[in-house]
mmCIF file of C-alpha atoms in Angstrom:
data_model
loop_
_atom_site.group_PDB
_atom_site.id
_atom_site.type_symbol
_atom_site.label_atom_id
_atom_site.label_comp_id
_atom_site.label_asym_id
_atom_site.label_seq_id
_atom_site.Cartn_x
_atom_site.Cartn_y
_atom_site.Cartn_z
ATOM 1 C CA UNK A 1 141.350 171.359 82.097
ATOM 2 C CA UNK A 2 137.864 171.913 83.500
ATOM 3 C CA UNK A 3 134.795 172.161 81.275
ATOM 4 C CA UNK A 4 134.934 175.889 81.931
ATOM 5 C CA UNK A 5 138.549 176.269 80.794
ATOM 6 C CA UNK A 6 138.005 174.109 77.713
ATOM 7 C CA UNK A 7 134.916 176.118 76.765
ATOM 8 C CA UNK A 8 136.716 179.436 77.081
ATOM 9 C CA UNK A 9 139.703 178.082 75.148
ATOM 10 C CA UNK A 10 137.427 177.088 72.253
ATOM 11 C CA UNK A 11 135.737 180.503 72.213
ATOM 12 C CA UNK A 12 139.179 182.123 72.173
ATOM 13 C CA UNK A 13 140.452 179.840 69.374
ATOM 14 C CA UNK A 14 143.038 178.376 71.720
ATOM 15 C CA UNK A 15 144.104 174.753 72.202
ATOM 16 C CA UNK A 16 141.928 172.583 74.426
ATOM 17 C CA UNK A 17 142.019 168.995 75.621
ATOM 18 C CA UNK A 18 138.302 168.169 75.515
ATOM 19 C CA UNK A 19 135.330 169.291 73.441
ATOM 20 C CA UNK A 20 132.533 169.823 76.002
ATOM 21 C CA UNK A 21 129.396 167.792 75.325
ATOM 22 C CA UNK A 22 126.679 170.394 75.707
ATOM 23 C CA UNK A 23 122.891 170.139 75.662
ATOM 24 C CA UNK A 24 119.968 172.574 75.918
ATOM 25 C CA UNK A 25 117.591 170.777 78.229
ATOM 26 C CA UNK A 26 114.553 168.588 77.645
ATOM 27 C CA UNK A 27 110.827 168.727 77.139
ATOM 28 C CA UNK A 28 109.077 167.626 80.375
ATOM 29 C CA UNK A 29 107.305 164.934 78.349
ATOM 30 C CA UNK A 30 110.695 163.532 77.315
ATOM 31 C CA UNK A 31 111.760 163.167 80.920
ATOM 32 C CA UNK A 32 108.435 161.597 81.898
ATOM 33 C CA UNK A 33 108.829 159.017 79.136
ATOM 34 C CA UNK A 34 112.352 158.199 80.222
ATOM 35 C CA UNK A 35 111.238 157.932 83.855
ATOM 36 C CA UNK A 36 108.412 155.572 82.826
ATOM 37 C CA UNK A 37 111.036 153.470 81.039
ATOM 38 C CA UNK A 38 113.180 153.327 84.181
ATOM 39 C CA UNK A 39 116.086 155.470 83.001
ATOM 40 C CA UNK A 40 115.327 158.251 85.487
ATOM 41 C CA UNK A 41 113.616 158.439 88.833
ATOM 42 C CA UNK A 42 110.230 160.196 88.878
ATOM 43 C CA UNK A 43 111.736 162.810 91.183
ATOM 44 C CA UNK A 44 114.564 163.573 88.761
ATOM 45 C CA UNK A 45 112.050 163.995 85.945
ATOM 46 C CA UNK A 46 109.729 166.226 87.992
ATOM 47 C CA UNK A 47 112.413 168.450 89.486
ATOM 48 C CA UNK A 48 114.404 169.137 86.323
ATOM 49 C CA UNK A 49 115.292 172.735 85.464
ATOM 50 C CA UNK A 50 118.080 174.339 83.464
ATOM 51 C CA UNK A 51 121.305 174.070 85.447
ATOM 52 C CA UNK A 52 119.810 172.633 88.630
ATOM 53 C CA UNK A 53 120.908 169.478 90.442
ATOM 54 C CA UNK A 54 118.499 167.236 88.515
ATOM 55 C CA UNK A 55 119.769 168.711 85.242
ATOM 56 C CA UNK A 56 123.351 167.794 86.090
ATOM 57 C CA UNK A 57 122.308 164.282 87.172
ATOM 58 C CA UNK A 58 120.253 163.627 84.029
ATOM 59 C CA UNK A 59 122.899 165.100 81.741
ATOM 60 C CA UNK A 60 125.552 163.002 83.453
ATOM 61 C CA UNK A 61 123.559 159.794 83.006
ATOM 62 C CA UNK A 62 123.293 160.509 79.296
ATOM 63 C CA UNK A 63 126.940 161.516 78.927
ATOM 64 C CA UNK A 64 126.620 165.285 78.583
ATOM 65 C CA UNK A 65 128.964 167.620 80.436
ATOM 66 C CA UNK A 66 126.608 170.542 81.057
ATOM 67 C CA UNK A 67 123.610 172.555 79.852
ATOM 68 C CA UNK A 68 124.512 175.746 77.967
ATOM 69 C CA UNK A 69 121.410 177.401 79.414
ATOM 70 C CA UNK A 70 122.528 177.343 83.063
ATOM 71 C CA UNK A 71 122.762 181.099 83.583
ATOM 72 C CA UNK A 72 122.776 183.166 86.756
ATOM 73 C CA UNK A 73 119.668 185.255 86.559
ATOM 74 C CA UNK A 74 118.520 188.786 87.221
ATOM 75 C CA UNK A 75 114.871 189.883 87.139
ATOM 76 C CA UNK A 76 114.689 191.752 83.839
ATOM 77 C CA UNK A 77 111.022 191.128 82.972
ATOM 78 C CA UNK A 78 107.792 192.461 84.438
ATOM 79 C CA UNK A 79 108.101 193.046 88.165
ATOM 80 C CA UNK A 80 105.941 192.214 89.866
ATOM 81 C CA UNK A 81 104.565 189.776 87.300
ATOM 82 C CA UNK A 82 100.826 189.405 86.838
ATOM 83 C CA UNK A 83 99.202 186.798 89.045
ATOM 84 C CA UNK A 84 98.109 183.929 86.771
ATOM 85 C CA UNK A 85 94.404 183.115 86.944
ATOM 86 C CA UNK A 86 91.818 181.072 85.068
ATOM 87 C CA UNK A 87 89.378 183.245 83.159
ATOM 88 C CA UNK A 88 87.112 180.653 81.578
ATOM 89 C CA UNK A 89 86.709 176.883 81.426
ATOM 90 C CA UNK A 90 84.917 175.289 78.477
ATOM 91 C CA UNK A 91 82.970 172.046 78.289
ATOM 92 C CA UNK A 92 85.375 170.618 75.702
ATOM 93 C CA UNK A 93 88.277 170.965 78.160
ATOM 94 C CA UNK A 94 89.757 174.196 76.826
ATOM 95 C CA UNK A 95 90.914 176.719 79.425
ATOM 96 C CA UNK A 96 91.531 180.441 78.954
ATOM 97 C CA UNK A 97 93.964 181.876 81.502
ATOM 98 C CA UNK A 98 95.863 185.068 82.195
ATOM 99 C CA UNK A 99 99.586 184.335 82.404
ATOM 100 C CA UNK A 100 102.292 186.193 84.302
ATOM 101 C CA UNK A 101 103.043 188.480 81.318
ATOM 102 C CA UNK A 102 99.497 189.757 80.916
ATOM 103 C CA UNK A 103 98.639 187.469 78.007
ATOM 104 C CA UNK A 104 95.400 185.491 77.811
ATOM 105 C CA UNK A 105 96.271 182.009 76.560
ATOM 106 C CA UNK A 106 94.330 178.884 75.658
ATOM 107 C CA UNK A 107 95.355 175.403 76.722
ATOM 108 C CA UNK A 108 93.655 172.180 75.658
ATOM 109 C CA UNK A 109 93.395 168.979 77.647
ATOM 110 C CA UNK A 110 95.872 166.396 76.421
ATOM 111 C CA UNK A 111 97.577 168.777 73.969
ATOM 112 C CA UNK A 112 101.295 169.304 74.519
ATOM 113 C CA UNK A 113 102.400 172.533 72.862
ATOM 114 C CA UNK A 114 102.974 176.224 73.482
ATOM 115 C CA UNK A 115 99.597 177.695 74.558
ATOM 116 C CA UNK A 116 97.715 179.671 71.914
ATOM 117 C CA UNK A 117 97.545 183.437 72.477
ATOM 118 C CA UNK A 118 93.954 184.659 72.659
ATOM 119 C CA UNK A 119 94.389 188.278 73.744
ATOM 120 C CA UNK A 120 96.888 190.713 75.272
ATOM 121 C CA UNK A 121 96.367 193.283 78.005
ATOM 122 C CA UNK A 122 98.982 195.524 76.366
ATOM 123 C CA UNK A 123 97.795 197.054 73.086
ATOM 124 C CA UNK A 124 98.239 200.807 73.390
ATOM 125 C CA UNK A 125 99.686 203.638 75.484
ATOM 126 C CA UNK A 126 96.789 203.603 77.923
ATOM 127 C CA UNK A 127 97.412 199.932 78.684
ATOM 128 C CA UNK A 128 101.153 200.554 79.066
ATOM 129 C CA UNK A 129 100.691 203.402 81.503
ATOM 130 C CA UNK A 130 97.945 201.706 83.511
ATOM 131 C CA UNK A 131 99.265 198.153 83.856
ATOM 132 C CA UNK A 132 102.872 197.876 82.664
ATOM 133 C CA UNK A 133 105.082 200.938 83.013
ATOM 134 C CA UNK A 134 105.353 200.638 86.790
ATOM 135 C CA UNK A 135 106.348 196.984 86.372
ATOM 136 C CA UNK A 136 109.421 198.056 84.376
ATOM 137 C CA UNK A 137 111.124 200.364 86.849
ATOM 138 C CA UNK A 138 114.886 199.840 86.453
ATOM 139 C CA UNK A 139 115.755 201.121 89.925
ATOM 140 C CA UNK A 140 113.233 199.069 91.869
ATOM 141 C CA UNK A 141 114.883 198.137 95.170
ATOM 142 C CA UNK A 142 112.838 194.935 95.344
ATOM 143 C CA UNK A 143 113.904 193.949 91.806
ATOM 144 C CA UNK A 144 117.559 194.407 92.740
ATOM 145 C CA UNK A 145 117.157 192.631 96.054
ATOM 146 C CA UNK A 146 115.552 189.595 94.471
ATOM 147 C CA UNK A 147 118.149 189.343 91.699
ATOM 148 C CA UNK A 148 120.476 186.627 92.867
ATOM 149 C CA UNK A 149 124.069 185.540 92.525
ATOM 150 C CA UNK A 150 125.301 182.023 93.328
ATOM 151 C CA UNK A 151 127.046 181.463 96.622
ATOM 152 C CA UNK A 152 128.154 177.891 97.110
ATOM 153 C CA UNK A 153 125.015 175.801 97.544
ATOM 154 C CA UNK A 154 122.575 178.696 97.749
ATOM 155 C CA UNK A 155 121.623 181.962 96.031
ATOM 156 C CA UNK A 156 122.394 185.266 97.730
ATOM 157 C CA UNK A 157 120.856 188.690 96.985
ATOM 158 C CA UNK A 158 123.336 191.321 95.793
ATOM 159 C CA UNK A 159 122.414 193.657 98.633
ATOM 160 C CA UNK A 160 123.548 191.237 101.338
ATOM 161 C CA UNK A 161 127.216 191.320 100.399
ATOM 162 C CA UNK A 162 127.002 187.665 99.470
ATOM 163 C CA UNK A 163 128.607 188.402 96.101
ATOM 164 C CA UNK A 164 132.039 187.974 97.707
ATOM 165 C CA UNK A 165 131.114 184.386 98.526
ATOM 166 C CA UNK A 166 129.625 184.087 95.071
ATOM 167 C CA UNK A 167 132.915 185.037 93.459
ATOM 168 C CA UNK A 168 134.741 182.335 95.403
ATOM 169 C CA UNK A 169 132.126 179.808 94.290
ATOM 170 C CA UNK A 170 132.441 180.899 90.660
ATOM 171 C CA UNK A 171 136.214 180.629 90.735
ATOM 172 C CA UNK A 172 135.886 176.968 91.753
ATOM 173 C CA UNK A 173 133.209 176.097 89.193
ATOM 174 C CA UNK A 174 134.070 173.524 86.586
ATOM 175 C CA UNK A 175 131.392 174.968 84.273
ATOM 176 C CA UNK A 176 131.313 178.312 82.418
ATOM 177 C CA UNK A 177 129.779 181.056 84.550
ATOM 178 C CA UNK A 178 127.291 183.161 82.580
ATOM 179 C CA UNK A 179 125.110 186.092 83.561
ATOM 180 C CA UNK A 180 121.609 186.379 82.124
ATOM 181 C CA UNK A 181 121.357 189.865 80.605
ATOM 182 C CA UNK A 182 117.676 189.929 79.773
ATOM 183 C CA UNK A 183 115.755 190.591 76.581
ATOM 184 C CA UNK A 184 115.630 193.876 74.718
ATOM 185 C CA UNK A 185 112.590 193.203 72.548
ATOM 186 C CA UNK A 186 111.796 189.464 72.694
ATOM 187 C CA UNK A 187 109.964 189.594 76.027
ATOM 188 C CA UNK A 188 108.023 192.637 74.817
ATOM 189 C CA UNK A 189 107.050 190.630 71.735
ATOM 190 C CA UNK A 190 105.712 187.972 74.105
ATOM 191 C CA UNK A 191 103.680 190.557 75.991
ATOM 192 C CA UNK A 192 102.088 192.425 73.066
ATOM 193 C CA UNK A 193 102.016 189.586 70.527
ATOM 194 C CA UNK A 194 103.459 189.556 67.006
ATOM 195 C CA UNK A 195 100.396 191.185 65.401
ATOM 196 C CA UNK A 196 100.189 194.037 67.912
ATOM 197 C CA UNK A 197 103.961 194.556 67.688
ATOM 198 C CA UNK A 198 103.615 194.944 63.925
ATOM 199 C CA UNK A 199 100.818 197.503 64.305
ATOM 200 C CA UNK A 200 102.777 199.467 66.896
ATOM 201 C CA UNK A 201 105.680 199.971 64.493
ATOM 202 C CA UNK A 202 103.300 202.115 62.398
ATOM 203 C CA UNK A 203 100.548 203.284 64.759
ATOM 204 C CA UNK A 204 102.701 204.407 67.690
ATOM 205 C CA UNK A 205 106.453 204.088 67.075
ATOM 206 C CA UNK A 206 107.080 206.469 69.978
ATOM 207 C CA UNK A 207 105.385 204.098 72.411
ATOM 208 C CA UNK A 208 107.267 201.144 70.971
ATOM 209 C CA UNK A 209 110.577 202.924 71.494
ATOM 210 C CA UNK A 210 109.604 203.891 75.046
ATOM 211 C CA UNK A 211 108.802 200.283 75.898
ATOM 212 C CA UNK A 212 111.972 198.890 74.325
ATOM 213 C CA UNK A 213 113.985 201.540 76.156
ATOM 214 C CA UNK A 214 112.369 200.458 79.426
ATOM 215 C CA UNK A 215 113.439 196.846 78.916
ATOM 216 C CA UNK A 216 116.907 197.958 77.866
ATOM 217 C CA UNK A 217 117.281 200.178 80.940
ATOM 218 C CA UNK A 218 116.283 197.369 83.307
ATOM 219 C CA UNK A 219 118.743 194.957 81.692
ATOM 220 C CA UNK A 220 121.586 197.486 81.783
ATOM 221 C CA UNK A 221 120.958 198.430 85.407
ATOM 222 C CA UNK A 222 120.889 194.855 86.667
ATOM 223 C CA UNK A 223 123.863 193.729 84.579
ATOM 224 C CA UNK A 224 125.789 196.731 85.903
ATOM 225 C CA UNK A 225 124.901 195.794 89.476
ATOM 226 C CA UNK A 226 126.020 192.194 88.905
ATOM 227 C CA UNK A 227 129.283 193.131 87.191
ATOM 228 C CA UNK A 228 130.135 195.620 89.923
ATOM 229 C CA UNK A 229 129.735 192.905 92.540
ATOM 230 C CA UNK A 230 132.660 190.634 93.253
ATOM 231 C CA UNK A 231 131.215 187.880 91.070
ATOM 232 C CA UNK A 232 133.186 187.174 87.876
ATOM 233 C CA UNK A 233 131.430 185.902 84.767
ATOM 234 C CA UNK A 234 132.670 184.288 81.566
ATOM 235 C CA UNK A 235 129.940 185.606 79.285
ATOM 236 C CA UNK A 236 126.598 187.378 79.163
ATOM 237 C CA UNK A 237 123.541 185.645 77.785
ATOM 238 C CA UNK A 238 120.538 187.380 76.171
ATOM 239 C CA UNK A 239 117.189 185.851 75.234
ATOM 240 C CA UNK A 240 115.521 187.368 72.180
ATOM 241 C CA UNK A 241 113.347 184.930 70.141
ATOM 242 C CA UNK A 242 112.424 187.527 67.535
ATOM 243 C CA UNK A 243 112.605 185.281 64.429
ATOM 244 C CA UNK A 244 110.632 182.440 62.870
ATOM 245 C CA UNK A 245 111.469 179.928 60.143
ATOM 246 C CA UNK A 246 111.451 182.536 57.354
ATOM 247 C CA UNK A 247 113.287 185.360 59.101
ATOM 248 C CA UNK A 248 112.810 188.129 61.678
ATOM 249 C CA UNK A 249 109.458 189.114 63.181
ATOM 250 C CA UNK A 250 110.492 192.769 63.080
ATOM 251 C CA UNK A 251 112.053 194.892 60.353
ATOM 252 C CA UNK A 252 115.853 194.579 60.699
ATOM 253 C CA UNK A 253 116.307 198.338 60.251
ATOM 254 C CA UNK A 254 113.916 198.965 63.122
ATOM 255 C CA UNK A 255 115.638 196.286 65.197
ATOM 256 C CA UNK A 256 118.932 198.086 64.613
ATOM 257 C CA UNK A 257 117.448 201.421 65.689
ATOM 258 C CA UNK A 258 115.548 200.139 68.724
ATOM 259 C CA UNK A 259 117.615 197.276 70.109
ATOM 260 C CA UNK A 260 121.112 197.909 68.764
ATOM 261 C CA UNK A 261 122.047 200.782 71.128
ATOM 262 C CA UNK A 262 120.975 198.777 74.188
ATOM 263 C CA UNK A 263 123.009 195.740 73.164
ATOM 264 C CA UNK A 264 126.050 197.930 72.555
ATOM 265 C CA UNK A 265 125.715 199.744 75.871
ATOM 266 C CA UNK A 266 125.447 196.477 77.807
ATOM 267 C CA UNK A 267 128.217 194.622 75.948
ATOM 268 C CA UNK A 268 130.547 197.645 76.155
ATOM 269 C CA UNK A 269 129.991 197.667 79.913
ATOM 270 C CA UNK A 270 130.709 193.933 80.083
ATOM 271 C CA UNK A 271 133.991 194.344 78.202
ATOM 272 C CA UNK A 272 135.075 197.035 80.658
ATOM 273 C CA UNK A 273 134.638 194.371 83.350
ATOM 274 C CA UNK A 274 136.649 191.804 81.407
ATOM 275 C CA UNK A 275 133.697 189.886 79.919
ATOM 276 C CA UNK A 276 134.502 189.538 76.222
ATOM 277 C CA UNK A 277 131.708 187.219 75.130
ATOM 278 C CA UNK A 278 127.951 187.659 74.848
ATOM 279 C CA UNK A 279 125.600 184.901 73.750
ATOM 280 C CA UNK A 280 122.091 185.335 72.337
ATOM 281 C CA UNK A 281 119.345 182.702 72.328
ATOM 282 C CA UNK A 282 117.148 183.367 69.319
ATOM 283 C CA UNK A 283 115.086 180.696 67.606
ATOM 284 C CA UNK A 284 114.253 180.793 63.920
ATOM 285 C CA UNK A 285 116.143 182.046 60.869
ATOM 286 C CA UNK A 286 118.408 184.723 62.308
ATOM 287 C CA UNK A 287 120.576 185.506 59.262
ATOM 288 C CA UNK A 288 119.459 189.106 58.728
ATOM 289 C CA UNK A 289 119.716 190.016 62.420
ATOM 290 C CA UNK A 290 123.063 188.295 62.956
ATOM 291 C CA UNK A 291 125.225 191.202 61.682
ATOM 292 C CA UNK A 292 123.277 193.606 63.897
ATOM 293 C CA UNK A 293 124.139 191.550 66.978
ATOM 294 C CA UNK A 294 127.767 191.274 65.937
ATOM 295 C CA UNK A 295 128.067 195.024 65.345
ATOM 296 C CA UNK A 296 126.725 195.607 68.843
ATOM 297 C CA UNK A 297 128.937 193.183 70.745
ATOM 298 C CA UNK A 298 126.959 189.920 70.749
ATOM 299 C CA UNK A 299 129.361 187.323 69.360
ATOM 300 C CA UNK A 300 127.944 183.852 70.220
ATOM 301 C CA UNK A 301 124.875 182.601 68.316
ATOM 302 C CA UNK A 302 122.698 179.951 69.998
ATOM 303 C CA UNK A 303 121.041 177.476 69.421
ATOM 304 C CA UNK A 304 121.608 177.604 65.602
ATOM 305 C CA UNK A 305 118.452 175.694 64.678
ATOM 306 C CA UNK A 306 119.201 173.214 61.921
ATOM 307 C CA UNK A 307 115.467 172.803 61.314
ATOM 308 C CA UNK A 308 114.038 172.921 57.820
ATOM 309 C CA UNK A 309 116.303 175.795 56.755
ATOM 310 C CA UNK A 310 119.572 173.985 57.604
ATOM 311 C CA UNK A 311 121.123 176.728 59.734
ATOM 312 C CA UNK A 312 124.879 176.321 60.166
ATOM 313 C CA UNK A 313 127.784 178.331 61.489
ATOM 314 C CA UNK A 314 129.813 177.621 58.308
ATOM 315 C CA UNK A 315 128.270 180.227 55.933
ATOM 316 C CA UNK A 316 128.105 182.760 58.752
ATOM 317 C CA UNK A 317 131.810 182.291 59.460
ATOM 318 C CA UNK A 318 132.572 182.826 55.773
ATOM 319 C CA UNK A 319 130.666 186.115 55.875
ATOM 320 C CA UNK A 320 131.683 187.491 59.266
ATOM 321 C CA UNK A 321 134.950 185.810 60.196
ATOM 322 C CA UNK A 322 136.266 184.594 63.522
ATOM 323 C CA UNK A 323 134.534 187.267 65.584
ATOM 324 C CA UNK A 324 131.420 185.094 65.257
ATOM 325 C CA UNK A 325 131.199 182.071 67.560
ATOM 326 C CA UNK A 326 128.440 179.526 67.901
ATOM 327 C CA UNK A 327 126.876 176.942 70.208
ATOM 328 C CA UNK A 328 124.222 174.601 68.829
ATOM 329 C CA UNK A 329 123.580 173.408 65.298
ATOM 330 C CA UNK A 330 123.322 169.681 66.069
ATOM 331 C CA UNK A 331 120.235 168.143 64.441
ATOM 332 C CA UNK A 332 118.388 166.579 67.384
ATOM 333 C CA UNK A 333 115.974 164.809 65.006
ATOM 334 C CA UNK A 334 118.485 161.947 64.755
ATOM 335 C CA UNK A 335 117.699 161.010 68.369
ATOM 336 C CA UNK A 336 114.437 159.517 67.069
ATOM 337 C CA UNK A 337 116.130 157.525 64.278
ATOM 338 C CA UNK A 338 118.983 155.030 64.453
ATOM 339 C CA UNK A 339 122.712 154.811 65.054
ATOM 340 C CA UNK A 340 123.535 155.241 61.386
ATOM 341 C CA UNK A 341 121.770 158.617 61.384
ATOM 342 C CA UNK A 342 123.645 159.611 64.526
ATOM 343 C CA UNK A 343 126.984 158.581 62.992
ATOM 344 C CA UNK A 344 126.209 160.695 59.926
ATOM 345 C CA UNK A 345 125.334 163.697 62.078
ATOM 346 C CA UNK A 346 128.553 163.405 64.086
ATOM 347 C CA UNK A 347 130.533 163.240 60.829
ATOM 348 C CA UNK A 348 128.695 166.353 59.567
ATOM 349 C CA UNK A 349 129.775 168.215 62.696
ATOM 350 C CA UNK A 350 133.506 167.455 62.285
ATOM 351 C CA UNK A 351 134.371 170.228 59.784
ATOM 352 C CA UNK A 352 132.298 172.705 61.800
ATOM 353 C CA UNK A 353 134.225 171.932 64.980
ATOM 354 C CA UNK A 354 137.439 172.295 62.984
ATOM 355 C CA UNK A 355 136.489 175.922 62.258
ATOM 356 C CA UNK A 356 137.118 176.723 65.933
ATOM 357 C CA UNK A 357 134.966 178.930 68.124
ATOM 358 C CA UNK A 358 132.124 176.427 67.835
ATOM 359 C CA UNK A 359 130.610 173.903 70.256
ATOM 360 C CA UNK A 360 127.944 171.482 68.957
ATOM 361 C CA UNK A 361 124.721 171.260 70.943
ATOM 362 C CA UNK A 362 121.287 169.805 70.140
ATOM 363 C CA UNK A 363 119.533 172.697 68.459
ATOM 364 C CA UNK A 364 116.784 172.959 71.092
ATOM 365 C CA UNK A 365 115.110 171.019 73.872
ATOM 366 C CA UNK A 366 115.409 167.261 73.372
ATOM 367 C CA UNK A 367 111.928 166.189 72.269
ATOM 368 C CA UNK A 368 109.707 163.282 73.399
ATOM 369 C CA UNK A 369 110.488 161.235 70.279
ATOM 370 C CA UNK A 370 114.134 160.962 71.399
ATOM 371 C CA UNK A 371 115.206 157.491 72.457
ATOM 372 C CA UNK A 372 117.348 157.272 75.595
ATOM 373 C CA UNK A 373 119.813 154.815 74.057
ATOM 374 C CA UNK A 374 120.219 157.016 70.979
ATOM 375 C CA UNK A 375 121.126 160.057 73.075
ATOM 376 C CA UNK A 376 123.581 157.945 75.054
ATOM 377 C CA UNK A 377 125.076 156.656 71.803
ATOM 378 C CA UNK A 378 125.444 160.226 70.486
ATOM 379 C CA UNK A 379 127.444 161.246 73.556
ATOM 380 C CA UNK A 380 129.622 158.129 73.267
ATOM 381 C CA UNK A 381 130.310 158.794 69.571
ATOM 382 C CA UNK A 382 131.107 162.469 70.200
ATOM 383 C CA UNK A 383 133.687 161.430 72.786
ATOM 384 C CA UNK A 384 135.151 158.807 70.465
ATOM 385 C CA UNK A 385 135.471 161.245 67.567
ATOM 386 C CA UNK A 386 136.471 164.456 69.336
ATOM 387 C CA UNK A 387 137.897 163.466 72.717
ATOM 388 C CA UNK A 388 140.132 160.451 72.049
#
C-alpha cells in the first residue's frame, strides 16, 4: 500500500500495512545547524518548504515518509497582499516593518522568534473599508486564476483546464492529497491582533461578523472551484491558530456563531464531492473549541501540542468517540535529549496508535535544539515498533 492508502485506511479505522512516519517541518535554524554539521547541503537547507522537493529529500534522509502540511493551496487571505516595507530602523538594530497582512512588526538583530506586533492598520470600520474590504473579494478573477492545482511537475491555474492533468497526477501520488481550505477567523486574528479582536467583539460585533463572513466566503468560493475541477482530494485542511496555552483567544460561543456556519457550509460541500475528512491546524489548548469543529464537519485535529498542558487524543476520544481523528501529539522535546527519552516517548504513543484514527507526528516544527541522530533514531524506533 502507498503512504496515501495507508493514511486513508487509518483515518477510516481500516487495516493497514504501515504506519506512516509523519512530520510537520522544521525551523530554518534547525536546517542551518544540520547543514553546518554536514547532514544536509546548504541548498537543501535554504530551499526547504512544506511539501517541496527539499522537504521530501530532508524527510527521507531522516526516515520520515512525508510532511502532513503539504497541502495544495488556494489564495484565501488578503489579495493583493500589502507590499512589505521598512518603516523605521533603530540604532540598537531593531527594525519596524509593515508586513503583507498590514501589521507593523518589530524584529531584533540576532533574535530568532516570531516578530513582535507593534501596531495594526485594521482597527475599525473605516480601516476595513479603506484598506481591506476590497482585498477580500471572493469572486476576484485574479484570485481564482492564481489559485493553483498540481499538474505533474508544475502548478496549473484552474482557469487553464490543467485540472484534468492535475487529477491524473493526484491519482498517481503516493502521498495523501489535501486541499488548503483557508482560515475563517485565525488570519483575521493575525491582521487585527488579539487585543483589537477582543475589543471588536464588544465595540463593533457587526463589523467583526462582516469580516469573518468575508473570509468564509472567499474560502467557500475557492474550495468550491477546486472541488468542481477534475482534481480529487483526500481531505481539506484549515488553518486557525485561535488558541494559546490556556484555551481559546475568542469566546467559544462567539466562535460557534461566527465561524461554525462557514465550517459547516464548506465541509458539507466537501462531503458532496466525496471528501469525508477535514483537518484543522490550531496551536494551543483547543479543548473547548474541539466540539465546535466536530459539530461542523472538521474531524482531524492537528498538531495536538503536547506542550506543558499534555494534550492527547486519548481523553478527546473518550468524550467524542471515533468521529474524532488526530495527527500529531508526539513530544518533539525528546529530540534534544537522549535515546532513553525517545524510547519512552515511542512507548507512550503505542496505546494511542492502538485507538485507531490517529497518526503520531512531532507536535510542531522540529526546533534547533533537535539532534540529527536523535531524529533518525526516533524514525528507526517507530519503524521497529509499528512497522515490523
